[in-house]
CSV table of C-alpha atoms in Angstrom, one decimal:
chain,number,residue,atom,x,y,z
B,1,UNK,CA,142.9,100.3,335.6
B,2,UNK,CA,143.9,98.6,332.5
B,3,UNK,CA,142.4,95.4,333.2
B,4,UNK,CA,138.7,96.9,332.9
B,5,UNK,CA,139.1,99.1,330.2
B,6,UNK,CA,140.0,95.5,328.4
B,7,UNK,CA,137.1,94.1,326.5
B,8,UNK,CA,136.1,90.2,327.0
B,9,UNK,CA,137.7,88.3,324.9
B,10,UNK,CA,136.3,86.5,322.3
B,11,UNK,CA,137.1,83.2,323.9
B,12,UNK,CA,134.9,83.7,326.7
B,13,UNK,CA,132.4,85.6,324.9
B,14,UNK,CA,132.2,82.7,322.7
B,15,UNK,CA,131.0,80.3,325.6
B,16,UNK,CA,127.9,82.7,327.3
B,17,UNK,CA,125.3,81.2,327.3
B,18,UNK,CA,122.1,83.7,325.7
B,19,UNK,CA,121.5,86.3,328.5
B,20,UNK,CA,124.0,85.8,330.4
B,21,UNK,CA,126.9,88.7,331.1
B,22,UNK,CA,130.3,89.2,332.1
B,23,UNK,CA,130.8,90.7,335.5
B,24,UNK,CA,134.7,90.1,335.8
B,25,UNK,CA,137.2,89.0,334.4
B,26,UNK,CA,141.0,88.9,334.7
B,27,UNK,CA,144.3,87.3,333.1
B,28,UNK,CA,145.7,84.4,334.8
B,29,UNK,CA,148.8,82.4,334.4
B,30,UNK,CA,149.3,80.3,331.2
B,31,UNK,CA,152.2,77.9,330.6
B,32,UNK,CA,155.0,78.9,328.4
B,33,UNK,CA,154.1,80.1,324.4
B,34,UNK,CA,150.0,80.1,325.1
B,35,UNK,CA,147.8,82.9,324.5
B,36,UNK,CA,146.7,84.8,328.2
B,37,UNK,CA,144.0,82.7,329.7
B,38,UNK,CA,141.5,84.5,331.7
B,39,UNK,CA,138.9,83.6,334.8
B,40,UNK,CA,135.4,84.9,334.2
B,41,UNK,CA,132.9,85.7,336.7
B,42,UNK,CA,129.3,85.9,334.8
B,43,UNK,CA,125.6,86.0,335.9
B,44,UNK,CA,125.4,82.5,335.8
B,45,UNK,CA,128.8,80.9,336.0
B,46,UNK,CA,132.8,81.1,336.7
B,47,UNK,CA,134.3,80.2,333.3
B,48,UNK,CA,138.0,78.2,334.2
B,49,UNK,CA,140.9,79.2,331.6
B,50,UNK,CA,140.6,75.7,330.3
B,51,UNK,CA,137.4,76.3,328.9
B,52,UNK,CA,135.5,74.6,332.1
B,53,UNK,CA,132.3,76.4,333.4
B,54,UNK,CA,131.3,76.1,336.8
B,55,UNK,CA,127.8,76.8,338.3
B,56,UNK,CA,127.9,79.1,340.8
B,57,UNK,CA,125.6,76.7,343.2
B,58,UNK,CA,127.8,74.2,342.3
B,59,UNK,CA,131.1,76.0,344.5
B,60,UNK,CA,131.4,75.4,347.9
B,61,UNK,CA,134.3,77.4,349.1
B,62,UNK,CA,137.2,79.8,347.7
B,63,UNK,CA,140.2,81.7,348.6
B,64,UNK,CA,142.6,83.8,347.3
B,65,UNK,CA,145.9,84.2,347.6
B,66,UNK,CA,148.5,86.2,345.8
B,67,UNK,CA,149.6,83.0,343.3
B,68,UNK,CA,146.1,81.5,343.0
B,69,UNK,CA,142.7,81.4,343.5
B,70,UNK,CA,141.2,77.7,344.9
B,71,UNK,CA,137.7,77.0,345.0
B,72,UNK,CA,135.8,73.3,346.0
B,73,UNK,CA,133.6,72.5,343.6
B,74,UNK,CA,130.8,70.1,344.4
B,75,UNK,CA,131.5,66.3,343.4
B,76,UNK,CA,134.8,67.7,341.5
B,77,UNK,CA,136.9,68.7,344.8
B,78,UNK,CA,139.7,71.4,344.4
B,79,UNK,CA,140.4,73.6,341.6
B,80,UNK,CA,143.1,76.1,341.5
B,81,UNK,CA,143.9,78.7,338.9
B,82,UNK,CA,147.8,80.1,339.0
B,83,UNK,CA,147.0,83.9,339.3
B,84,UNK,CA,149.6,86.2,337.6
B,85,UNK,CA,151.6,87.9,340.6
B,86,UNK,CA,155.4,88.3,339.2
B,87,UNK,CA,156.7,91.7,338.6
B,88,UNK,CA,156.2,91.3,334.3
B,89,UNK,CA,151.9,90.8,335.1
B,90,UNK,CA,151.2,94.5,334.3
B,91,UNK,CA,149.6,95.0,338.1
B,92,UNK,CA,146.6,92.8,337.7
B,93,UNK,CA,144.3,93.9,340.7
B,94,UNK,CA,141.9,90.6,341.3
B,95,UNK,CA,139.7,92.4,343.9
B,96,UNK,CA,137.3,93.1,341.8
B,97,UNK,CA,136.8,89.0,340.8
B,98,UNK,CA,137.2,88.3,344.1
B,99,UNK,CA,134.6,90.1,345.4
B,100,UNK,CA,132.5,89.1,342.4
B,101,UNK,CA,132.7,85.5,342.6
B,102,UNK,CA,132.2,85.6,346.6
B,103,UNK,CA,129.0,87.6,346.4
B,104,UNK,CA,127.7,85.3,343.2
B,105,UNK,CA,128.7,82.0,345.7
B,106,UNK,CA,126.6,83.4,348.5
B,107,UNK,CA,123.6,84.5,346.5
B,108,UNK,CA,123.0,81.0,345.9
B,109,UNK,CA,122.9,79.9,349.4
B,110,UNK,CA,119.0,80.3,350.9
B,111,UNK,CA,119.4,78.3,353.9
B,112,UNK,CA,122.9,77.2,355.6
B,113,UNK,CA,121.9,75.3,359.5
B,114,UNK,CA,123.9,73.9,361.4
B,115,UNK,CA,122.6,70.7,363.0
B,116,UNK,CA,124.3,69.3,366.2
B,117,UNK,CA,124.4,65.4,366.1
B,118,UNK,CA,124.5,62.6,367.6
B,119,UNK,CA,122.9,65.2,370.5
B,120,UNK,CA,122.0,68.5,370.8
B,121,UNK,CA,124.7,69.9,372.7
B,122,UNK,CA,127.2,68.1,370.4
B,123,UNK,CA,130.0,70.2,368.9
B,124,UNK,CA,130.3,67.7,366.0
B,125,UNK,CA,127.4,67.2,363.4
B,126,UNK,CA,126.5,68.2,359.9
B,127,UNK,CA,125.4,70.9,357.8
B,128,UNK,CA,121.8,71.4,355.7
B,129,UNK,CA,122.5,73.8,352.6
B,130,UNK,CA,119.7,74.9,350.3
B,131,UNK,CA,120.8,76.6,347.0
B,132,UNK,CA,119.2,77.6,344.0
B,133,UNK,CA,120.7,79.2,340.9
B,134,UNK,CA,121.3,82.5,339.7
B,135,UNK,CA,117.4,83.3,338.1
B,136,UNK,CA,116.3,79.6,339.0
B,137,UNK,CA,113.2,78.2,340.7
B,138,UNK,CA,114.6,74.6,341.6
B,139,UNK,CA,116.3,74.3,345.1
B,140,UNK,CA,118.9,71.1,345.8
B,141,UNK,CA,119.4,70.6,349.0
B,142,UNK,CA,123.0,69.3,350.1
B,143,UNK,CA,124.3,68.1,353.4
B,144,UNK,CA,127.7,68.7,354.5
B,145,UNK,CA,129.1,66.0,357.3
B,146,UNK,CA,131.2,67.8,360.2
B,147,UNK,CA,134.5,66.0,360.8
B,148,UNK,CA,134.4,63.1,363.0
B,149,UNK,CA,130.5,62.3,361.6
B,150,UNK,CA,130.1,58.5,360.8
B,151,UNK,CA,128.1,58.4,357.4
B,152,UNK,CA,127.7,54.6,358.6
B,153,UNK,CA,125.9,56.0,361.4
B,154,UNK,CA,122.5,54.9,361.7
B,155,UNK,CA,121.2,57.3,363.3
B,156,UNK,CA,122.5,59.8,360.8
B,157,UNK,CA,119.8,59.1,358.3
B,158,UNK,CA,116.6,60.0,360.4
B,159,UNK,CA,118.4,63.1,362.2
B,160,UNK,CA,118.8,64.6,358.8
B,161,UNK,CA,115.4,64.0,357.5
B,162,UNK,CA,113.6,65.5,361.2
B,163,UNK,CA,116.1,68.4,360.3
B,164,UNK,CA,115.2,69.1,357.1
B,165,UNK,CA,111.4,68.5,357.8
B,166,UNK,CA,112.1,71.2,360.4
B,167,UNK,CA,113.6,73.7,357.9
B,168,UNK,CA,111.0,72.9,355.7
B,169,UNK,CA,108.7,73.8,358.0
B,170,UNK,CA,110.4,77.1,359.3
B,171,UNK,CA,111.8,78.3,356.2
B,172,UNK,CA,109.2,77.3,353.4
B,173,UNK,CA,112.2,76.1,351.4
């Protein structure tokens, strides 16, 4: 496919970081009389057509549609990137940075609980996720509140730190 046998351009090449590589990459939409952006998946990072970079620890969620690609980016919220689906776009097949961004996401994630609250046979509560990134020894740990979870809650604070003493304890993490 054309879209591979494509070098990285210079753009993105310019913004690696030292060791790190290109895994995928792929034109997206750019408004009218601009040169082709393009969406980069490296090692360490997804590199936004805007010149953003993104940590891969730092993304908490992405899809992909046939017009864009959205992703939730920790303390940022939602990003999306217009993908190039008309009939002029040559064919560009994303699969390939699809499947490379959602294996790079996950590869960060070490632990992912569940934690019932304000009981244990709640259906509501919140999430413990432990991630690291790519090559990295530090680990941040982030909690994720399920809908209808009062942060005001009082209780909140001392479920979450018996659950993550627990984890801790379980996981080594």
């Amino acid at each position: 496919m054309a879209l591979f046998s494509r070098g990285v351009p210079a753009g993105v090449r310019a913004r690696l970081e030292r060791g790190e590589r290109v895994l995928a990459h792929a034109p997206v939409t750019a408004p009218a009389g601009e040169d082709t952006p393009v969406l980069a998946a490296t090692t360490r990072a997804l590199h936004l057509p805007d010149g953003r970079t993104v940590p891969w620890q730092d993304i908490d969620q992405a899809r992909w549609t046939p017009d864009a690609f959205t992703f939730l980016e920790e303390g940022s919220g939602e990003h999306t990137v217009g993908l190039r689906s008309d009939s002029d776009s040559d064919g560009v097949d994303y699969r390939r940075l699809a499947e490379t961004v959602s294996e790079r996401v996950t590869a960060t994630i070490l632990v992912n609980r569940f934690v019932p609250f304000p009981s244990a046979d709640s259906t509501t509560g919140f999430r413990l996720v432990a991630r690291r990134p790519p090559g990295g020894t530090d680990v941040a740990w982030r909690i994720h509140l399920g809908e209808g979870v009062d942060p005001r809650d009082e209780r909140l604070s001392d479920a979450v730190s018996r659950a993550l003493d627990a984890l801790h304890d379980q996981m080594g993490v």
